[in-house]
Amino acid sequence: MKSLYWRISLSFILVLLLVGASYVYITAKNSQEYYQETTQKLNSDVATYLIKEVNPFKNGQVNEVALGVIMHSMMAVNPGIEVYILNPEGEILSYVVLDQLVKLKSVDINPVKQFIETQGEQFVLGEDPRNPGGFSVFSAAPVYENDILQGYVYITLESEKFDSISAQLLGSYWMRLSLNSVLITLVVGLLIGLVLIAWLTRHLRKVVDTVEEFKEGNLLARVPASSSDSDLAMLGKTFNSMADTLLKNIEELKNVDTLRKELIANVSHDLRNPLAIINGYVETLQMREDKLTSEEKSKYYKIILNSVDKLTKLVGDLFDLSKLDSGQMPVKMEILKIQELIFDSSLKYELLAGTKEIRIKSSICPDLPPVQADLYLMDRVIQNLLDNAVKYTPPSGEIELEACAAPGGVLIRVKNSGTGIPKEDLDSIFDRYYKVDKDYKGIEGSGLGLAIVKKILEIHGTQIQLESDSVSYTEFQFVLPT
């Protein structure tokens, strides 16, 4: 009973019962009104016929002898009618009823006048003198003597006995109506409704079963595809899409967790090495300070400073990447000439490249449009790319640095010769936690430099592209918007 199907079915049954009861009530009421209106129209001339046969007034007074005649004739023909003699104001002067139990002294004269004016064509109910607050169908006619209105003959067509018998028959009628028609209709409607509900909710049950299976741990559970465009079919498609996304996110979290562990190991290793070097040479200086020559001391200090620089750069990269991820890195966009920045960066790395006999070939197209960028961050991007290229270009290799106009901005390209990047690493090389296979002699370490490059370019509304044949070259390029 907790399932949606049974809840909908129960609601449908209750609504169907309510509709059925309303139908029976309205039908019975309309049938009763139909009978009353038919009875009134059929007997609308009864009061007129009575006056033609017997005048209930004589010399302005009620003719008791005439009432006796009415008693013997009318009551013998139809004991269900009751005859009342009214004065022009509606006061009851006399009456002919079986048990003499009349409770009202007068009746509302307006319905009587309305009946007489419409000659009984309009259905109207009058007050029942034997039932205060009750109404009955009637026939009425005015009584004149010497062209003077003496009063009215008011004949109710539904006596108290008639009401009692009618109530009994009405109950029986309701019973027959319920059993014969309404009950059959309800049963048939119920069966059809339950089948329709089952058919309409079939896809929803599949969704519920799939969600339950998914909750139990089967992450591959999916709602069967449906060609329908209904809301339930869309619900199934939405769940499948959500499940695919959730499964993808779980896999990504697993990968991120694995890469995070690798990053911690790599960073720990990168931090430990320079710290160990610094510690070793500082201890050596302390222990053998008097025995070391000036050249040896200078050499040791230089090694210590280089290790400190490595630590500073690594810690700086970690902080910068953290700021970029959290959106805390200050960004100051300005209009600048990118060719000047590229030229300065090229000069900075020529000396470093020269130590490995690497040639940096700069190609800056004329008339480059100014770009909108953060000077510090863009300098960081170009330096990281050049540093990466110099680091992994073999001796006597070549680095190409190019800047040319492109649709929507300026294309910047950094290409270096070498063995390139394995194809299986191309899609993951920019991940902040990614580490290329240790057997590969190309890019090593934590990969923070390229992760920082990607994040900075995303802030500038562009993406970095990577190409490599895994044999002879690696190329990074991006379009900086103008």
Short mmCIF file of C-alpha atoms in Angstrom, two decimals:
data_model
loop_
_atom_site.label_atom_id
_atom_site.label_comp_id
_atom_site.label_asym_id
_atom_site.label_seq_id
_atom_site.Cartn_x
_atom_site.Cartn_y
_atom_site.Cartn_z
CA MET A 1 0.00 0.00 0.00
CA LYS A 2 3.02 2.27 0.20
CA SER A 3 3.66 2.04 -3.53
CA LEU A 4 2.62 4.87 -5.81
CA TYR A 5 0.44 2.52 -7.87
CA TRP A 6 -1.73 1.54 -4.89
CA ARG A 7 -1.92 5.10 -3.63
CA ILE A 8 -3.14 6.33 -7.01
CA SER A 9 -5.53 3.37 -7.24
CA LEU A 10 -6.98 4.04 -3.77
CA SER A 11 -7.41 7.71 -4.60
CA PHE A 12 -9.11 6.74 -7.85
CA ILE A 13 -11.48 4.36 -6.01
CA LEU A 14 -12.43 7.07 -3.50
CA VAL A 15 -13.02 9.59 -6.28
CA LEU A 16 -15.06 7.02 -8.20
CA LEU A 17 -17.21 6.25 -5.13
CA LEU A 18 -17.74 9.97 -4.52
CA VAL A 19 -18.72 10.50 -8.14
CA GLY A 20 -21.04 7.47 -7.99
CA ALA A 21 -22.74 8.69 -4.81
CA SER A 22 -23.11 12.16 -6.31
CA TYR A 23 -24.56 10.62 -9.45
CA VAL A 24 -27.12 8.60 -7.47
CA TYR A 25 -28.11 11.62 -5.38
CA ILE A 26 -28.43 13.95 -8.37
CA THR A 27 -30.31 11.33 -10.39
CA ALA A 28 -32.76 10.62 -7.57
CA LYS A 29 -33.31 14.30 -6.90
CA ASN A 30 -33.86 15.08 -10.56
CA SER A 31 -36.19 12.09 -10.84
CA GLN A 32 -38.21 13.36 -7.89
CA GLU A 33 -38.41 16.85 -9.37
CA TYR A 34 -39.36 15.34 -12.70
CA TYR A 35 -42.15 13.37 -11.05
CA GLN A 36 -43.39 16.43 -9.13
CA GLU A 37 -43.43 18.62 -12.21
CA THR A 38 -45.20 15.88 -14.20
CA THR A 39 -47.76 15.41 -11.40
CA GLN A 40 -48.43 19.15 -11.22
CA LYS A 41 -48.89 19.59 -14.95
CA LEU A 42 -51.08 16.49 -15.15
CA ASN A 43 -53.32 17.72 -12.30
CA SER A 44 -53.10 21.48 -12.91
CA ASP A 45 -56.84 21.71 -13.71
CA VAL A 46 -58.09 19.69 -10.72
CA ALA A 47 -58.95 22.80 -8.69
CA THR A 48 -60.75 24.37 -11.67
CA TYR A 49 -62.83 21.22 -12.23
CA LEU A 50 -63.75 21.14 -8.54
CA ILE A 51 -65.10 24.71 -8.65
CA LYS A 52 -67.20 23.90 -11.72
CA GLU A 53 -68.81 20.99 -9.90
CA VAL A 54 -69.12 22.48 -6.43
CA ASN A 55 -68.78 26.12 -5.32
CA PRO A 56 -67.14 26.08 -1.86
CA PHE A 57 -68.50 29.56 -1.02
CA LYS A 58 -72.11 30.62 -0.48
CA ASN A 59 -73.02 34.17 0.36
CA GLY A 60 -69.40 34.93 1.12
CA GLN A 61 -69.14 32.06 3.62
CA VAL A 62 -67.63 28.59 3.36
CA ASN A 63 -70.29 26.15 2.17
CA GLU A 64 -69.96 23.22 4.57
CA VAL A 65 -72.41 21.17 2.52
CA ALA A 66 -70.15 21.61 -0.51
CA LEU A 67 -67.19 20.47 1.56
CA GLY A 68 -69.08 17.33 2.39
CA VAL A 69 -69.64 16.65 -1.28
CA ILE A 70 -65.93 17.22 -1.90
CA MET A 71 -65.07 14.84 0.91
CA HIS A 72 -67.15 12.02 -0.59
CA SER A 73 -66.21 12.55 -4.23
CA MET A 74 -62.59 13.72 -4.32
CA MET A 75 -61.32 11.57 -1.49
CA ALA A 76 -62.99 8.49 -2.97
CA VAL A 77 -61.31 9.12 -6.31
CA ASN A 78 -57.83 10.07 -4.96
CA PRO A 79 -57.21 9.84 -1.20
CA GLY A 80 -53.71 11.28 -1.74
CA ILE A 81 -54.95 14.83 -2.35
CA GLU A 82 -55.84 17.41 0.28
CA VAL A 83 -58.25 20.33 -0.32
CA TYR A 84 -57.86 23.68 1.43
CA ILE A 85 -60.15 26.72 1.18
CA LEU A 86 -58.15 29.97 1.43
CA ASN A 87 -59.27 33.56 1.74
CA PRO A 88 -57.62 36.14 -0.59
CA GLU A 89 -54.76 36.63 1.92
CA GLY A 90 -53.90 32.93 2.17
CA GLU A 91 -55.56 32.19 5.52
CA ILE A 92 -56.94 28.64 5.72
CA LEU A 93 -60.73 28.88 6.20
CA SER A 94 -61.48 25.16 5.92
CA TYR A 95 -60.01 21.96 4.60
CA VAL A 96 -60.76 18.39 3.60
CA VAL A 97 -58.10 15.95 4.81
CA LEU A 98 -58.19 12.43 6.15
CA ASP A 99 -56.81 12.78 9.66
CA GLN A 100 -57.46 16.51 10.31
CA LEU A 101 -53.80 17.11 11.31
CA VAL A 102 -53.25 20.57 9.76
CA LYS A 103 -50.49 22.57 11.45
CA LEU A 104 -50.50 25.86 9.53
CA LYS A 105 -53.21 28.54 9.76
CA SER A 106 -52.18 30.17 6.50
CA VAL A 107 -49.94 29.60 3.49
CA ASP A 108 -47.88 31.89 1.32
CA ILE A 109 -50.27 33.22 -1.31
CA ASN A 110 -47.57 34.23 -3.83
CA PRO A 111 -46.96 30.72 -5.25
CA VAL A 112 -50.75 30.36 -5.61
CA LYS A 113 -51.00 33.58 -7.60
CA GLN A 114 -47.97 32.60 -9.70
CA PHE A 115 -49.57 29.23 -10.50
CA ILE A 116 -52.87 30.87 -11.50
CA GLU A 117 -51.14 33.54 -13.65
CA THR A 118 -49.17 30.91 -15.61
CA GLN A 119 -52.21 28.56 -15.72
CA GLY A 120 -50.07 25.81 -14.27
CA GLU A 121 -47.47 25.91 -17.07
CA GLN A 122 -44.65 26.99 -14.75
CA PHE A 123 -43.48 24.49 -12.15
CA VAL A 124 -43.86 25.95 -8.68
CA LEU A 125 -44.07 24.47 -5.18
CA GLY A 126 -46.38 25.72 -2.46
CA GLU A 127 -46.34 25.42 1.32
CA ASP A 128 -47.55 22.15 2.84
CA PRO A 129 -50.04 23.06 5.64
CA ARG A 130 -49.45 19.73 7.38
CA ASN A 131 -45.64 20.05 7.29
CA PRO A 132 -44.26 23.44 8.42
CA GLY A 133 -41.20 24.30 6.35
CA GLY A 134 -42.11 21.67 3.75
CA PHE A 135 -43.29 22.21 0.19
CA SER A 136 -45.58 20.27 -2.11
CA VAL A 137 -46.87 20.33 -5.67
CA PHE A 138 -50.38 21.72 -5.85
CA SER A 139 -53.29 22.84 -8.01
CA ALA A 140 -55.13 26.09 -7.33
CA ALA A 141 -57.99 28.12 -8.72
CA PRO A 142 -59.68 31.38 -7.69
CA VAL A 143 -63.31 31.32 -6.42
CA TYR A 144 -65.62 34.17 -7.44
CA GLU A 145 -69.17 34.95 -6.31
CA ASN A 146 -70.96 37.74 -8.14
CA ASP A 147 -67.62 38.63 -9.73
CA ILE A 148 -66.13 39.16 -6.30
CA LEU A 149 -63.02 37.15 -5.32
CA GLN A 150 -63.98 35.10 -2.28
CA GLY A 151 -60.75 33.11 -2.00
CA TYR A 152 -58.93 30.17 -3.50
CA VAL A 153 -59.18 26.41 -3.69
CA TYR A 154 -55.71 25.08 -2.83
CA ILE A 155 -55.23 21.37 -3.48
CA THR A 156 -51.95 19.69 -2.47
CA LEU A 157 -51.17 16.68 -4.63
CA GLU A 158 -48.74 14.98 -2.19
CA SER A 159 -50.29 14.12 1.13
CA GLU A 160 -48.42 13.04 4.26
CA LYS A 161 -49.26 9.44 3.39
CA PHE A 162 -47.93 10.04 -0.09
CA ASP A 163 -44.65 11.40 1.39
CA SER A 164 -44.27 8.32 3.58
CA ILE A 165 -44.84 5.92 0.72
CA SER A 166 -42.64 8.06 -1.54
CA ALA A 167 -39.77 7.94 0.98
CA GLN A 168 -40.00 4.17 1.15
CA LEU A 169 -40.10 3.83 -2.61
CA LEU A 170 -37.28 6.35 -2.97
CA GLY A 171 -35.04 4.24 -0.74
CA SER A 172 -35.90 1.19 -2.80
CA TYR A 173 -35.28 3.19 -5.96
CA TRP A 174 -31.86 4.24 -4.72
CA MET A 175 -31.03 0.64 -3.92
CA ARG A 176 -32.11 -0.60 -7.34
CA LEU A 177 -30.34 2.28 -9.07
CA SER A 178 -27.11 1.59 -7.13
CA LEU A 179 -27.23 -2.16 -7.73
CA ASN A 180 -28.45 -2.17 -11.31
CA SER A 181 -26.61 0.74 -12.90
CA VAL A 182 -24.28 2.66 -10.63
CA LEU A 183 -22.70 -0.42 -9.08
CA ILE A 184 -22.09 -1.97 -12.48
CA THR A 185 -20.71 1.33 -13.76
CA LEU A 186 -18.45 1.67 -10.72
CA VAL A 187 -17.11 -1.87 -11.03
CA VAL A 188 -16.45 -1.52 -14.76
CA GLY A 189 -14.94 1.95 -14.26
CA LEU A 190 -12.79 0.65 -11.41
CA LEU A 191 -11.44 -2.23 -13.46
CA ILE A 192 -10.74 0.00 -16.45
CA GLY A 193 -9.19 2.64 -14.17
CA LEU A 194 -6.86 0.16 -12.45
CA VAL A 195 -5.73 -1.19 -15.81
CA LEU A 196 -5.14 2.33 -17.11
CA ILE A 197 -3.26 3.35 -13.98
CA ALA A 198 -1.10 0.23 -14.24
CA TRP A 199 -0.42 1.00 -17.90
CA LEU A 200 0.30 4.69 -17.32
CA THR A 201 2.62 4.03 -14.37
CA ARG A 202 4.47 1.10 -15.92
CA HIS A 203 7.44 3.29 -16.83
CA LEU A 204 7.40 4.89 -13.38
CA ARG A 205 7.65 1.44 -11.78
CA LYS A 206 10.68 0.74 -13.95
CA VAL A 207 12.20 4.01 -12.75
CA VAL A 208 11.45 3.16 -9.10
CA ASP A 209 12.91 -0.35 -9.46
CA THR A 210 16.02 1.04 -11.17
CA VAL A 211 16.50 3.72 -8.50
CA GLU A 212 16.14 1.06 -5.80
CA GLU A 213 18.69 -1.11 -7.57
CA PHE A 214 21.00 1.89 -7.95
CA LYS A 215 20.61 2.64 -4.23
CA GLU A 216 21.58 -0.93 -3.37
CA GLY A 217 24.94 -0.42 -5.06
CA ASN A 218 24.47 -1.37 -8.71
CA LEU A 219 25.85 1.82 -10.24
CA LEU A 220 25.36 0.43 -13.74
CA ALA A 221 21.56 0.12 -13.31
CA ARG A 222 19.71 2.18 -15.94
CA VAL A 223 16.07 2.75 -16.83
CA PRO A 224 15.21 0.93 -20.09
CA ALA A 225 15.01 3.32 -23.02
CA SER A 226 11.54 4.38 -24.14
CA SER A 227 10.46 5.98 -27.41
CA SER A 228 7.66 7.84 -25.64
CA ASP A 229 7.85 11.59 -25.08
CA SER A 230 5.85 11.46 -21.85
CA ASP A 231 7.00 13.04 -18.61
CA LEU A 232 7.75 9.60 -17.14
CA ALA A 233 9.93 8.72 -20.14
CA MET A 234 11.75 12.03 -19.66
CA LEU A 235 12.14 11.16 -15.97
CA GLY A 236 13.83 7.89 -16.94
CA LYS A 237 16.15 9.66 -19.38
CA THR A 238 16.96 12.29 -16.75
CA PHE A 239 17.78 9.60 -14.19
CA ASN A 240 20.03 7.80 -16.67
CA SER A 241 21.82 11.04 -17.45
CA MET A 242 22.17 11.80 -13.74
CA ALA A 243 23.46 8.28 -13.05
CA ASP A 244 26.01 8.59 -15.88
CA THR A 245 27.17 11.93 -14.53
CA LEU A 246 27.34 10.57 -10.98
CA LEU A 247 29.30 7.53 -12.11
CA LYS A 248 31.64 9.77 -14.09
CA ASN A 249 32.14 12.01 -11.06
CA ILE A 250 32.86 8.98 -8.88
CA GLU A 251 35.48 7.80 -11.36
CA GLU A 252 36.95 11.29 -11.50
CA LEU A 253 37.06 11.44 -7.71
CA LYS A 254 38.85 8.11 -7.65
CA ASN A 255 41.32 9.38 -10.23
CA VAL A 256 41.75 12.66 -8.38
CA ASP A 257 42.33 10.79 -5.14
CA THR A 258 44.96 8.62 -6.84
CA LEU A 259 46.58 11.64 -8.44
CA ARG A 260 46.43 13.52 -5.14
CA LYS A 261 48.35 10.72 -3.47
CA GLU A 262 50.87 10.78 -6.31
CA LEU A 263 51.15 14.56 -6.01
CA ILE A 264 51.80 14.31 -2.29
CA ALA A 265 54.48 11.71 -2.98
CA ASN A 266 56.01 13.81 -5.77
CA VAL A 267 55.90 17.07 -3.85
CA SER A 268 57.29 15.35 -0.78
CA HIS A 269 60.11 13.97 -2.93
CA ASP A 270 60.72 17.36 -4.58
CA LEU A 271 60.78 19.05 -1.18
CA ARG A 272 62.87 16.38 0.48
CA ASN A 273 65.68 16.45 -2.10
CA PRO A 274 66.59 20.15 -1.87
CA LEU A 275 66.05 20.09 1.89
CA ALA A 276 68.39 17.12 2.19
CA ILE A 277 70.95 18.91 0.01
CA ILE A 278 70.69 22.11 2.06
CA ASN A 279 70.91 20.18 5.30
CA GLY A 280 73.92 18.18 4.09
CA TYR A 281 75.94 21.15 2.88
CA VAL A 282 75.09 23.27 5.92
CA GLU A 283 76.31 20.46 8.21
CA THR A 284 79.44 20.14 6.07
CA LEU A 285 80.11 23.88 6.39
CA GLN A 286 79.60 23.69 10.16
CA MET A 287 81.81 20.67 10.65
CA ARG A 288 84.64 21.51 8.18
CA GLU A 289 84.44 25.29 8.01
CA ASP A 290 88.12 25.70 9.00
CA LYS A 291 89.32 23.10 6.54
CA LEU A 292 87.36 24.25 3.44
CA THR A 293 88.91 26.53 0.92
CA SER A 294 87.18 29.71 -0.27
CA GLU A 295 86.36 28.04 -3.62
CA GLU A 296 84.76 25.05 -1.89
CA LYS A 297 82.71 27.31 0.40
CA SER A 298 81.55 29.37 -2.57
CA LYS A 299 80.56 26.18 -4.39
CA TYR A 300 78.62 24.88 -1.38
CA TYR A 301 76.82 28.21 -0.89
CA LYS A 302 75.85 28.22 -4.56
CA ILE A 303 74.42 24.70 -4.25
CA ILE A 304 72.49 25.72 -1.14
CA LEU A 305 71.10 28.81 -2.90
CA ASN A 306 70.04 26.74 -5.93
CA SER A 307 68.21 24.32 -3.64
CA VAL A 308 66.53 27.21 -1.86
CA ASP A 309 65.44 28.59 -5.24
CA LYS A 310 63.93 25.22 -6.16
CA LEU A 311 62.04 25.08 -2.86
CA THR A 312 60.82 28.66 -3.28
CA LYS A 313 59.60 27.98 -6.80
CA LEU A 314 57.82 24.76 -5.83
CA VAL A 315 56.11 26.32 -2.82
CA GLY A 316 55.21 29.38 -4.92
CA ASP A 317 53.65 27.16 -7.59
CA LEU A 318 51.60 25.34 -4.99
CA PHE A 319 50.31 28.59 -3.49
CA ASP A 320 49.58 30.10 -6.92
CA LEU A 321 47.66 27.04 -8.06
CA SER A 322 45.67 27.06 -4.83
CA LYS A 323 44.80 30.75 -5.34
CA LEU A 324 43.81 30.14 -8.95
CA ASP A 325 41.56 27.24 -7.96
CA SER A 326 39.83 29.24 -5.23
CA GLY A 327 39.51 32.42 -7.30
CA GLN A 328 41.69 34.38 -4.86
CA MET A 329 44.38 35.27 -7.40
CA PRO A 330 44.20 39.02 -8.11
CA VAL A 331 43.60 39.65 -11.83
CA LYS A 332 44.20 43.06 -13.38
CA MET A 333 43.13 43.16 -17.01
CA GLU A 334 44.74 45.80 -19.18
CA ILE A 335 45.47 46.54 -22.81
CA LEU A 336 49.02 45.43 -23.66
CA LYS A 337 51.23 44.57 -26.62
CA ILE A 338 51.91 40.87 -26.39
CA GLN A 339 54.90 41.06 -28.78
CA GLU A 340 56.92 43.02 -26.21
CA LEU A 341 56.22 40.42 -23.53
CA ILE A 342 57.21 37.57 -25.86
CA PHE A 343 60.39 39.34 -26.89
CA ASP A 344 61.44 39.92 -23.27
CA SER A 345 60.70 36.30 -22.33
CA SER A 346 62.71 35.05 -25.30
CA LEU A 347 65.74 37.07 -24.20
CA LYS A 348 65.46 35.71 -20.64
CA TYR A 349 65.64 32.09 -21.78
CA GLU A 350 68.28 32.44 -24.50
CA LEU A 351 71.09 32.17 -21.95
CA LEU A 352 69.57 29.11 -20.28
CA ALA A 353 68.90 27.50 -23.67
CA GLY A 354 72.45 28.28 -24.76
CA THR A 355 73.88 26.08 -22.02
CA LYS A 356 72.23 23.10 -23.77
CA GLU A 357 73.02 24.43 -27.24
CA ILE A 358 69.29 24.90 -27.85
CA ARG A 359 68.29 27.57 -30.35
CA ILE A 360 65.22 29.70 -29.65
CA LYS A 361 63.63 30.87 -32.89
CA SER A 362 61.23 33.79 -32.35
CA SER A 363 58.69 34.72 -35.03
CA ILE A 364 56.53 37.73 -34.25
CA CYS A 365 54.17 38.87 -37.01
CA PRO A 366 53.98 42.62 -37.64
CA ASP A 367 51.03 44.79 -36.70
CA LEU A 368 49.71 42.52 -33.98
CA PRO A 369 46.55 43.93 -32.35
CA PRO A 370 46.76 44.77 -28.64
CA VAL A 371 45.27 42.16 -26.30
CA GLN A 372 43.43 42.43 -23.01
CA ALA A 373 45.23 40.44 -20.34
CA ASP A 374 46.90 40.49 -16.94
CA LEU A 375 50.57 41.30 -17.56
CA TYR A 376 51.94 39.31 -14.63
CA LEU A 377 49.81 36.22 -15.28
CA MET A 378 50.48 36.21 -19.02
CA ASP A 379 54.22 36.55 -18.38
CA ARG A 380 53.87 33.55 -16.06
CA VAL A 381 52.19 31.53 -18.85
CA ILE A 382 54.91 32.23 -21.44
CA GLN A 383 57.73 31.63 -18.96
CA ASN A 384 56.21 28.31 -17.83
CA LEU A 385 55.87 27.15 -21.44
CA LEU A 386 59.42 28.23 -22.32
CA ASP A 387 60.79 26.71 -19.12
CA ASN A 388 59.01 23.45 -19.97
CA ALA A 389 60.35 23.57 -23.55
CA VAL A 390 63.97 24.27 -22.52
CA LYS A 391 63.83 21.56 -19.85
CA TYR A 392 62.68 18.81 -22.22
CA THR A 393 64.33 19.79 -25.49
CA PRO A 394 67.37 17.61 -26.13
CA PRO A 395 70.81 19.23 -26.66
CA SER A 396 71.24 20.92 -30.06
CA GLY A 397 67.43 21.04 -30.34
CA GLU A 398 65.21 23.95 -31.35
CA ILE A 399 62.37 25.92 -29.76
CA GLU A 400 59.95 27.95 -31.89
CA LEU A 401 58.18 30.89 -30.31
CA GLU A 402 55.55 32.43 -32.57
CA ALA A 403 52.90 35.15 -32.25
CA CYS A 404 50.55 35.97 -35.15
CA ALA A 405 47.11 37.44 -35.65
CA ALA A 406 44.23 34.95 -35.60
CA PRO A 407 40.42 35.21 -35.74
CA GLY A 408 39.32 36.74 -32.45
CA GLY A 409 42.80 37.51 -31.10
CA VAL A 410 46.48 36.65 -31.24
CA LEU A 411 47.75 33.09 -31.66
CA ILE A 412 50.74 32.23 -29.48
CA ARG A 413 52.64 29.02 -30.22
CA VAL A 414 55.52 27.34 -28.38
CA LYS A 415 57.01 24.32 -30.14
CA ASN A 416 60.06 22.31 -29.14
CA SER A 417 61.84 19.41 -30.74
CA GLY A 418 62.33 16.16 -28.88
CA THR A 419 60.73 12.78 -28.39
CA GLY A 420 57.35 14.35 -27.64
CA ILE A 421 54.65 13.21 -25.24
CA PRO A 422 53.09 9.72 -25.30
CA LYS A 423 49.60 9.70 -26.81
CA GLU A 424 48.08 8.18 -23.69
CA ASP A 425 49.26 11.22 -21.68
CA LEU A 426 47.99 13.97 -24.02
CA ASP A 427 44.52 14.26 -22.44
CA SER A 428 45.85 14.32 -18.87
CA ILE A 429 49.03 16.39 -19.13
CA PHE A 430 47.34 19.52 -17.74
CA ASP A 431 45.78 17.82 -14.72
CA ARG A 432 47.16 19.39 -11.59
CA TYR A 433 47.70 16.00 -9.97
CA TYR A 434 48.89 14.17 -13.04
CA LYS A 435 52.30 12.58 -13.26
CA VAL A 436 53.63 11.14 -16.51
CA ASP A 437 54.93 7.58 -16.36
CA LYS A 438 58.32 7.53 -14.67
CA ASP A 439 59.88 5.53 -17.48
CA TYR A 440 59.22 8.41 -19.86
CA LYS A 441 62.15 10.78 -20.05
CA GLY A 442 60.14 13.81 -21.08
CA ILE A 443 57.96 15.73 -18.65
CA GLU A 444 58.51 14.72 -15.04
CA GLY A 445 57.69 16.05 -11.60
CA SER A 446 54.36 17.31 -10.28
CA GLY A 447 53.22 19.06 -13.45
CA LEU A 448 52.19 22.20 -11.59
CA GLY A 449 53.60 24.50 -14.26
CA LEU A 450 51.24 23.31 -16.99
CA ALA A 451 48.31 23.15 -14.56
CA ILE A 452 48.94 26.82 -13.70
CA VAL A 453 49.14 27.68 -17.42
CA LYS A 454 45.77 26.05 -18.10
CA LYS A 455 44.08 27.78 -15.16
CA ILE A 456 45.43 31.23 -16.07
CA LEU A 457 44.27 30.87 -19.68
CA GLU A 458 40.79 29.79 -18.49
CA ILE A 459 40.63 33.02 -16.47
CA HIS A 460 41.42 34.86 -19.72
CA GLY A 461 38.60 33.05 -21.53
CA THR A 462 40.71 30.78 -23.70
CA GLN A 463 41.98 27.20 -23.81
CA ILE A 464 45.44 25.83 -24.42
CA GLN A 465 45.88 23.24 -27.18
CA LEU A 466 48.52 20.50 -27.20
CA GLU A 467 49.87 18.59 -30.17
CA SER A 468 52.61 15.97 -30.22
CA ASP A 469 53.51 13.11 -32.54
CA SER A 470 55.17 11.32 -29.60
CA VAL A 471 58.31 11.13 -31.74
CA SER A 472 59.78 14.45 -32.83
CA TYR A 473 57.97 17.47 -31.37
CA THR A 474 55.61 18.94 -28.78
CA GLU A 475 53.58 22.06 -29.47
CA PHE A 476 51.47 24.25 -27.18
CA GLN A 477 49.29 27.00 -28.59
CA PHE A 478 46.45 29.29 -27.53
CA VAL A 479 44.56 32.32 -28.81
CA LEU A 480 44.62 35.34 -26.53
CA PRO A 481 41.45 37.43 -27.07
CA THR A 482 41.84 41.05 -28.19
#
